[in-house]
Coordinates of C-alpha atoms and ligand atoms in Angstrom, one line a residue:
X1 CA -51.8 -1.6 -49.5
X2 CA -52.1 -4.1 -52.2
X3 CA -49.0 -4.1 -53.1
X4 CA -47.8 -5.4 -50.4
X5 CA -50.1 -9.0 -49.8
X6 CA -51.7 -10.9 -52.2
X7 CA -56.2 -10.9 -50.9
X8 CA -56.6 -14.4 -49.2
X9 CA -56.8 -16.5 -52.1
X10 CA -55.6 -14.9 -54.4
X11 CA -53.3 -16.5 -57.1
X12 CA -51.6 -18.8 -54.7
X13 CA -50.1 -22.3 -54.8
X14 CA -51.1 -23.9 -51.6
X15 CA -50.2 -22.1 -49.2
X16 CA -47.3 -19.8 -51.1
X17 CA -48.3 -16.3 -52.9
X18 CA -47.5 -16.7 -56.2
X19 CA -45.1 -13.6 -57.2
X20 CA -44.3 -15.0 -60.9
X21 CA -45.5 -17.8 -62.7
X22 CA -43.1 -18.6 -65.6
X23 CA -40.5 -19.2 -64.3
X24 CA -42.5 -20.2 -60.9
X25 CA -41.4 -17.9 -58.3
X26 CA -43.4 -18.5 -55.0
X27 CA -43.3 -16.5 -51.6
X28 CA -43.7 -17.6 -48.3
X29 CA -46.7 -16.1 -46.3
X30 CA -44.3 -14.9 -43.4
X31 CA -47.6 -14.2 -41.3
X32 CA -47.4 -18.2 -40.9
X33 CA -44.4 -18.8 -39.2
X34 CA -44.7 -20.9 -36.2
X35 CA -41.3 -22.6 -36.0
X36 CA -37.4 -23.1 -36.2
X37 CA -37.9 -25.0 -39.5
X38 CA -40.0 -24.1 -42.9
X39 CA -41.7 -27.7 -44.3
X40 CA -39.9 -27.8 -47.8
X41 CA -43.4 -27.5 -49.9
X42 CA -43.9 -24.1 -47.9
X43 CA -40.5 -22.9 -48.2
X44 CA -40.3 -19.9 -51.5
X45 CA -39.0 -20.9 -54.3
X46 CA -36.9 -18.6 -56.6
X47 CA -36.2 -19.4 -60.0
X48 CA -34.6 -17.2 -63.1
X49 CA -34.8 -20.1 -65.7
X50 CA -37.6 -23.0 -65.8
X51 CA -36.7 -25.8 -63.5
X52 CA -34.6 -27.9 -65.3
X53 CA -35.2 -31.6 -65.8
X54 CA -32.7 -33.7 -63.8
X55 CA -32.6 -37.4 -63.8
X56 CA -31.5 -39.2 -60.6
X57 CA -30.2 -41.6 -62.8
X58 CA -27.3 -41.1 -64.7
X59 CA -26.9 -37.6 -62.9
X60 CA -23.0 -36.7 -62.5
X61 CA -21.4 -34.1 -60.6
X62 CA -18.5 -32.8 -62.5
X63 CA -15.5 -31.1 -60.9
X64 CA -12.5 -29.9 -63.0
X65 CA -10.6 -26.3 -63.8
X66 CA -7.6 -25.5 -61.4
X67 CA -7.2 -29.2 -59.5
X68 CA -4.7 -32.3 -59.4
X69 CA -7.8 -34.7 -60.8
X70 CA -10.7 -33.8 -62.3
X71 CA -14.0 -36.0 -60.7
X72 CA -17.0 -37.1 -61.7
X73 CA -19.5 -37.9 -59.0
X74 CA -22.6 -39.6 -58.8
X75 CA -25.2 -39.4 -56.2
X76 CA -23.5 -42.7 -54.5
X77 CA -20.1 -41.1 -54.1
X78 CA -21.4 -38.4 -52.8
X79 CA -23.1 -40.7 -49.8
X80 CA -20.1 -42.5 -49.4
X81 CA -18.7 -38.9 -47.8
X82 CA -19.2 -38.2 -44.4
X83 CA -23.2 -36.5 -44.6
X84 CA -23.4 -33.3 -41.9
X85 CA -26.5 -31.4 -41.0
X86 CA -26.7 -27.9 -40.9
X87 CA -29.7 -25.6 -40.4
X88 CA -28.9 -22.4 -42.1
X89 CA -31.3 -19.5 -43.0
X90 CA -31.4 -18.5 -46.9
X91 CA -32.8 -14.8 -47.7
X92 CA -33.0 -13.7 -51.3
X93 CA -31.3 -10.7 -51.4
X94 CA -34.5 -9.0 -53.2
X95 CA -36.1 -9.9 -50.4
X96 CA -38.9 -6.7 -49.3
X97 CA -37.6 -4.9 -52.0
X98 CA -41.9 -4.2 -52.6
X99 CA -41.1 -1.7 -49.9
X100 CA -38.8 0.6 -51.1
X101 CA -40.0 4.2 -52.7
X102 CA -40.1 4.6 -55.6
X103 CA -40.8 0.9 -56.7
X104 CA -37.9 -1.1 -58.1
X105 CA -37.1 -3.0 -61.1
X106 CA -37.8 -6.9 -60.1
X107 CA -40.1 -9.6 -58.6
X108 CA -42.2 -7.2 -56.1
X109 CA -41.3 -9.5 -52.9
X110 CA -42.6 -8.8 -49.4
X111 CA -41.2 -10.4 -46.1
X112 CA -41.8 -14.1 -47.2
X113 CA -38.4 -15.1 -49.7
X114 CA -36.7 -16.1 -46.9
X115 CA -36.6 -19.6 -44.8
X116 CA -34.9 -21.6 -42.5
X117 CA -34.4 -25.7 -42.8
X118 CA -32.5 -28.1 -42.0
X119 CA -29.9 -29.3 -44.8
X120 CA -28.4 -32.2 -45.1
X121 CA -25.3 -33.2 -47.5
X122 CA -21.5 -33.2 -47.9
X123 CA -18.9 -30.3 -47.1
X124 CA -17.8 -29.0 -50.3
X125 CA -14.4 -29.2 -48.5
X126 CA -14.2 -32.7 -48.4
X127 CA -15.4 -32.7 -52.3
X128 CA -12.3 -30.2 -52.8
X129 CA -9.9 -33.1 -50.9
X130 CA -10.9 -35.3 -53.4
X131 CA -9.4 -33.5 -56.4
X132 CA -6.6 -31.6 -54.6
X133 CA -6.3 -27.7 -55.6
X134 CA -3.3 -26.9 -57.7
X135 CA -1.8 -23.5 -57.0
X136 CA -3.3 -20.7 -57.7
X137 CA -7.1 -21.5 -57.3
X138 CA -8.9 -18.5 -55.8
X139 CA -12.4 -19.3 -56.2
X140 CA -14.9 -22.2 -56.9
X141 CA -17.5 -21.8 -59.3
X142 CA -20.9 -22.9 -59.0
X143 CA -22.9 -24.0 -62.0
X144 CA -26.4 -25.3 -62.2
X145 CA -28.2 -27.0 -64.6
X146 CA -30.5 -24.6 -65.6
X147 CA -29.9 -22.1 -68.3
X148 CA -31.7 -19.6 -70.7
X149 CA -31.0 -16.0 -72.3
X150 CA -30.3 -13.1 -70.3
X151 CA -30.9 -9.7 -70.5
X152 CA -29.1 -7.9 -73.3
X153 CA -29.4 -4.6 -71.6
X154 CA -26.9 -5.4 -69.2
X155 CA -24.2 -6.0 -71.6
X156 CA -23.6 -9.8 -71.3
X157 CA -20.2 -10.9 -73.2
X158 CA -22.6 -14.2 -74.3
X159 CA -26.0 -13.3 -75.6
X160 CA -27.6 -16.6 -75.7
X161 CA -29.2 -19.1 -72.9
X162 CA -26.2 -19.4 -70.1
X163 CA -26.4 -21.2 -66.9
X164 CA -27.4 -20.1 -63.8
X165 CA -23.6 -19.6 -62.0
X166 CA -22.2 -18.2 -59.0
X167 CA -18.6 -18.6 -57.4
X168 CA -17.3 -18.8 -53.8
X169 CA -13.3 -17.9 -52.9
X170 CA -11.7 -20.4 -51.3
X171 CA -11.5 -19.6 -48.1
X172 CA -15.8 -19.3 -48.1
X173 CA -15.8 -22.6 -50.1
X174 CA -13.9 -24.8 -47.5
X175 CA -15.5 -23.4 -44.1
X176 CA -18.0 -25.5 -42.2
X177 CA -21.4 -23.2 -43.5
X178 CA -20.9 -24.6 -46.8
X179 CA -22.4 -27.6 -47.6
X180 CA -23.6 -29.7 -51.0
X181 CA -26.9 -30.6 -50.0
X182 CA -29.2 -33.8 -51.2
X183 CA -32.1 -33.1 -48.2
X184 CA -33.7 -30.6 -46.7
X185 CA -35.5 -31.0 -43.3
X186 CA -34.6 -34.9 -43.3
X187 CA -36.2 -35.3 -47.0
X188 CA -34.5 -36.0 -49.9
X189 CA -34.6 -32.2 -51.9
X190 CA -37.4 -31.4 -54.4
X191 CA -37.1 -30.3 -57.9
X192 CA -37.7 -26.6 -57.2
X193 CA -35.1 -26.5 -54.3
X194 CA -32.5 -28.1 -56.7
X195 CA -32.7 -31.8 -57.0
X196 CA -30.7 -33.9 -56.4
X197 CA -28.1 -31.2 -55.2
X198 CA -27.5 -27.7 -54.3
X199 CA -25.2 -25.2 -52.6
X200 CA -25.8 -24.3 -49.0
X201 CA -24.0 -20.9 -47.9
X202 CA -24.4 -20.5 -44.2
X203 CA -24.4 -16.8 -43.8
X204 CA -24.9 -15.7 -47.6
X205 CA -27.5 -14.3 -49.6
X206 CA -29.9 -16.9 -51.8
X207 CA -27.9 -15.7 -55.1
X208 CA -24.9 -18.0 -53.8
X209 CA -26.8 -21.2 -52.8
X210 CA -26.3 -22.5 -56.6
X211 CA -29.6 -25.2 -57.2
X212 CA -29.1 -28.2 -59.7
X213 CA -25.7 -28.2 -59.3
X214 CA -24.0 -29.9 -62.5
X215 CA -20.4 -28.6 -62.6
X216 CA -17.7 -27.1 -60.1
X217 CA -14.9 -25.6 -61.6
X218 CA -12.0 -24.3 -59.4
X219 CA -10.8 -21.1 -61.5
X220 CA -7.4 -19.1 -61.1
X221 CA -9.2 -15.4 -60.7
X222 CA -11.8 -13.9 -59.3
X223 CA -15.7 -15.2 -61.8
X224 CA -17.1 -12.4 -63.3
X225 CA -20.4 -14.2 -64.4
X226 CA -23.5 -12.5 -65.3
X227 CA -25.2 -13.1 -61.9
X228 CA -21.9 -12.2 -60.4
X229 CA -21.2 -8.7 -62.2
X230 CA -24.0 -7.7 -63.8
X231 CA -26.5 -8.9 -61.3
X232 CA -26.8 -9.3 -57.6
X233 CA -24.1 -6.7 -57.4
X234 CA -23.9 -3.4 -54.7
X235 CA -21.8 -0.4 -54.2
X236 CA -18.9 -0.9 -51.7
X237 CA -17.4 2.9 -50.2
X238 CA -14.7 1.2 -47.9
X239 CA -11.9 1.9 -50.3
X240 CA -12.9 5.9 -50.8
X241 CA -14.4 5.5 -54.5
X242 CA -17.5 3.4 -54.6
X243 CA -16.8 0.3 -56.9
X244 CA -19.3 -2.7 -57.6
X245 CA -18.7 -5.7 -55.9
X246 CA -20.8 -8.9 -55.6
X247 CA -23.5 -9.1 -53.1
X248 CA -22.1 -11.9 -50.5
X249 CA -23.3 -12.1 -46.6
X250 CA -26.8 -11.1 -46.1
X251 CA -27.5 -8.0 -43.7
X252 CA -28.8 -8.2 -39.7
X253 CA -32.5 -7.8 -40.1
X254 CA -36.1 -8.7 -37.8
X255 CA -39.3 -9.5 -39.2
X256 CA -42.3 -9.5 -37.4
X257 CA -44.9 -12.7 -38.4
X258 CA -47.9 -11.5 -36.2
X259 CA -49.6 -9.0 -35.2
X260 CA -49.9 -8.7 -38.9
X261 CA -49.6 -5.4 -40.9
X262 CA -53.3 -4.1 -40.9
X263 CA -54.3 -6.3 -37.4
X264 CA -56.0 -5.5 -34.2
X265 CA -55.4 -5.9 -31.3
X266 CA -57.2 -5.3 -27.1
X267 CA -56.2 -2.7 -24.5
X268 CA -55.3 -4.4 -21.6
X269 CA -55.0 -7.7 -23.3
X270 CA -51.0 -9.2 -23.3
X271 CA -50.6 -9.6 -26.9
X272 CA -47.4 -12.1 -28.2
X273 CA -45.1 -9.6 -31.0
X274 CA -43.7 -12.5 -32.9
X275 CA -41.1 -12.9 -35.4
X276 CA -37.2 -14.2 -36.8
X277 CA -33.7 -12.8 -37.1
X278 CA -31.2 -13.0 -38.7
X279 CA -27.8 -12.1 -39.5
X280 CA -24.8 -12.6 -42.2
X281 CA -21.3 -14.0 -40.7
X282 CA -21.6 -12.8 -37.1
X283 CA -24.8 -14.1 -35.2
X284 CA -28.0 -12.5 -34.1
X285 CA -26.6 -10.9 -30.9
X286 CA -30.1 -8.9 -30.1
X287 CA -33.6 -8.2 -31.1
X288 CA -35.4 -5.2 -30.1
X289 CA -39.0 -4.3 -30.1
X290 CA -41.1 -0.6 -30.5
X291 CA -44.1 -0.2 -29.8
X292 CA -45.1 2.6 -30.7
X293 CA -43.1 4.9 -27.7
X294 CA -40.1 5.2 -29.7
X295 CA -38.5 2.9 -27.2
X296 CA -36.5 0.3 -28.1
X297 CA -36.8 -3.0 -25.6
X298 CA -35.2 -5.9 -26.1
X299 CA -37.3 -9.3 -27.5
X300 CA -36.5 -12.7 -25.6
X301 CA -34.3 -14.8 -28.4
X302 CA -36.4 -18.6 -28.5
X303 CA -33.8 -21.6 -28.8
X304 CA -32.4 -23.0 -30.9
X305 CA -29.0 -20.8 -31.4
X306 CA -27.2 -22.0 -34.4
X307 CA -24.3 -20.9 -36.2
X308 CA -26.4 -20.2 -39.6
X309 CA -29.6 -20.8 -38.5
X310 CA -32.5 -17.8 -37.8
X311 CA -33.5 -17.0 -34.4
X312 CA -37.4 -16.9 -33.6
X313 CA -38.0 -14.5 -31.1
X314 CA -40.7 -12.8 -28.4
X315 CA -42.1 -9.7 -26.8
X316 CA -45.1 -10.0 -24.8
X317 CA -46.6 -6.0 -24.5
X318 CA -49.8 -4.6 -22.9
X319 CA -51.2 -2.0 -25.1
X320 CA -52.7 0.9 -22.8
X321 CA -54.3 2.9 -25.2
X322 CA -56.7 3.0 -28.4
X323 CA -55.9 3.9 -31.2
X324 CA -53.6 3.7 -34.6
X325 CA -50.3 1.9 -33.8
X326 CA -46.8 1.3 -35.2
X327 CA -44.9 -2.0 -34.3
X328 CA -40.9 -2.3 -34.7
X329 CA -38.4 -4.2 -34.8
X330 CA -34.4 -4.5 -35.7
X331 CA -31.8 -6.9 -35.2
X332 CA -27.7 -6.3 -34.2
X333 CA -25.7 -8.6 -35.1
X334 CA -22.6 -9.9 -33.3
X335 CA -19.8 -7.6 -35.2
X336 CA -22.1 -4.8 -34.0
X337 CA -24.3 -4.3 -37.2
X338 CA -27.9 -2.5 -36.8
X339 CA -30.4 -2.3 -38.9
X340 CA -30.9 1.1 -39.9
X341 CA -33.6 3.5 -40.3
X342 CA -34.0 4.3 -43.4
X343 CA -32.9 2.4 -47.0
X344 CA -29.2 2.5 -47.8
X345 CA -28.6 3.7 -51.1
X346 CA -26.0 2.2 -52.6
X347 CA -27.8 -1.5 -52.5
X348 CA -29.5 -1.0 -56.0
X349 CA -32.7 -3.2 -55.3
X350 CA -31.2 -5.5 -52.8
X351 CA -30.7 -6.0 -48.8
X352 CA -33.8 -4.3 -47.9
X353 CA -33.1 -4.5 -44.3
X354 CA -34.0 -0.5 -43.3
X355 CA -36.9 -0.9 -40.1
X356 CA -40.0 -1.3 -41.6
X357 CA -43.0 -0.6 -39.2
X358 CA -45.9 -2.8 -39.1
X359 CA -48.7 -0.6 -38.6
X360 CA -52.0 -2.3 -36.7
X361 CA -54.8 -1.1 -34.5
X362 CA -55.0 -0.7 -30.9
X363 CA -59.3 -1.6 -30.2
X364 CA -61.1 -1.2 -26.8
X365 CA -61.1 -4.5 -25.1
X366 CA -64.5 -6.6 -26.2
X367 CA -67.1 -6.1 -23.8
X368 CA -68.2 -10.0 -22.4
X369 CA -70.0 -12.1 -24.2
X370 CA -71.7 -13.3 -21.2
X371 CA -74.3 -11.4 -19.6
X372 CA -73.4 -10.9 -16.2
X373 CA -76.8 -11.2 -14.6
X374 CA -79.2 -13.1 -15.9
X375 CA -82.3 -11.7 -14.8
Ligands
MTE1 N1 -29.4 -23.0 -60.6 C1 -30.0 -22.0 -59.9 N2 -29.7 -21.8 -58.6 C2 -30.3 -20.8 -57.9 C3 -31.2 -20.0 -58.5 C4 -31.5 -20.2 -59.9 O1 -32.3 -19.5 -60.5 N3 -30.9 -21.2 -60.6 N4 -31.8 -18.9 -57.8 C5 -31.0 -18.5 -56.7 C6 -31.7 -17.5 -55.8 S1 -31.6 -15.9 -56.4 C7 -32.2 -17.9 -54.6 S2 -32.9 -16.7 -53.6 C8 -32.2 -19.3 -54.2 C9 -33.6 -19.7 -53.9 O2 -33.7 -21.1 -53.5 P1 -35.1 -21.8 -53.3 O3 -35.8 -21.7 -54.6 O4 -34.8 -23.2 -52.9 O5 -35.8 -21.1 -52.2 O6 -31.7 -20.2 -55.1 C10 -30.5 -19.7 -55.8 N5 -30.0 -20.7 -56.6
MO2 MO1 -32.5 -14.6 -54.7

């Protein structure tokens, strides 16, 4: 059991469980949630390197590698460019991987790195315009800031401190979900989110939303980077012989916030099953709930519906009976994706989206406080 949440008090930042402290990796209790938007200083954080220090000042944006004119942007150009707001979910991909069997190499997360804000900044589109692609750009890549040494064991080409990188093709890099953001939930961004600008990849996995950006460089073939290749990579069967690819889109999956794993709750009493969804490309189409029956019954989806947002959602259930308990839940997504039952194997540590029961307990309902005669 404790593996899975930290006691109350425990180690935490305000509020976060603290899952490493050098480099500061912070989770977000997802027993919490309440609504469509995580406050920024309750939002995880997820860093490989220390956060870097960034000056406002004198901070430039270079862009340069396959285009007609290489730029160098400060924080003004960048306002000068038509701002858009997009809330978008962001899941790190090793997200629940505490619940896989046996263990797995990396932070132990549970259900809290993941998060949905607000974000405000420019299309990386409109920053492509700017310096025209010449022919022959495939991807752009993303490079932050922040940099130190890697693992050796995994056979990096460059043993010493590199940067945090990540690349996009083109066709993911000039669609509407991606965004160069300076704010998040209507403030400007903090350093541990990336000040003063990161990558926002509407339907992608954490690994791609590139933090302290300092450098995008339009590149000719595909970027086999160390957190492109050697890490944050899966198994892919769809052409016969399983071959590594990048993780991209993140996976349909449900979480339920409360009851919480552990919890009690009254016969007879209606009781709220509460939770978010979400999805990769294609939408949240559906939510459905167990509890306990082996049923599946579908959840009421709460508003907002957004294109890259998560989707709270609803079941209100009567429990009939005492005893031990198993709560479920699993998301489909538009394209038809369900979560499935049990892990997939060929995601290494990653995409732990498989149904993962929340066990509570089912109590007699609480006899009156009040006497009913006073005598
Ligand atoms: N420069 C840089 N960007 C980064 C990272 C990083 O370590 N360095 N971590 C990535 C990962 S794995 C995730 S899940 C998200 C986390 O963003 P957050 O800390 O704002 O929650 O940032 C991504 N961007
Ligand atoms: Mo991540």
């Amino acid at each position: 059991m404790s593996r899975f949440v930290s006691a109350p008090g425990e180690g935490r930042e305000p509020g976060l469980i603290v899952r490493q402290s050098s480099p500061l990796n912070l989770e977000y209790p997802f027993s919490t949630l309440d609504d469509f938007l995580v406050p920024q200083d309750r939002f995880y954080v997820r860093n490989h390197f220390p956060c870097p220090r960034v000056e406002r000042d004198g901070w430039r944006l270079k862009v340069g590698g396959e285009v007609a004119r290489e730029l160098s942007l400060g924080l003004d150009d960048l306002h000068a460019l038509p701002a858009v707001t997009l809330p978008a979910v962001m899941e790190c991909a090793g997200n629940g991987r505490v619940f896989y069997e046996p263990a797995k190499e990396g932070l132990q997360w549970a259900n809290g790195a993941v998060g949905n804000a607000s974000w405000t900044g420019v299309r990386l589109d409109d920053v492509l315009d700017r310096a025209g692609l010449r022919d022959g750009a495939v991807e752009v890549v993303l490079v932050g800031a922040d940099r130190g040494p890697v693992d050796g064991g995994k056979k990096t080409s460059s043993p010493g401190p590199i940067a945090f990188a990540r690349s996009l093709p083109l066709t993911k890099a000039r669609s509407d979900g991606v965004v160069l953001a300076y704010a998040m939930n209507g403030e400007p961004l903090t350093p541990d989110h990336g000040a003063p600008l990161r990558a926002v990849v509407g339907g992608w996995f954490g690994m791609a939303w590139v933090k302290w950006l300092a450098e995008l460089r339009v590149v000719s073939r595909p970027f086999l980077g160390y957190w492109q290749a050697r890490d944050y990579f899966r198994w892919d069967r769809s052409f016969g012989e399983p071959i590594l690819v990048p993780l991209t889109e993140m996976e349909p999956k449900a979480q339920i916030a409360r009851p919480v794993q552990g919890g009690s709750v009254e016969v007879g009493r209606p009781t709220r099953i509460f939770g978010a969804a979400w999805s990769g490309e294609a939408p949240v189409a559906e939510v459905a709930v167990d509890t306990g029956e082996g049923a599946w019954r579908p959840a009421t989806l709460l508003e907002p519906a957004t294109e890259h947002g998560w989707r709270l959602w609803e079941h209100w259930w009567t429990p009939t009976a005492a005893g031990p308990c198993q709560l479920r839940c699993r998301a489909r997504d538009a394209a038809g994706r369900v979560q499935p039952e049990t892990p997939q194997t060929d995601r290494e540590s990653y995409c732990a989206n498989w149904v993962i029961p929340v066990g509570i307990r089912v109590v007699p309902a609480a006899q009156s406080a009040e006497p009913e005669f006073v005598i």
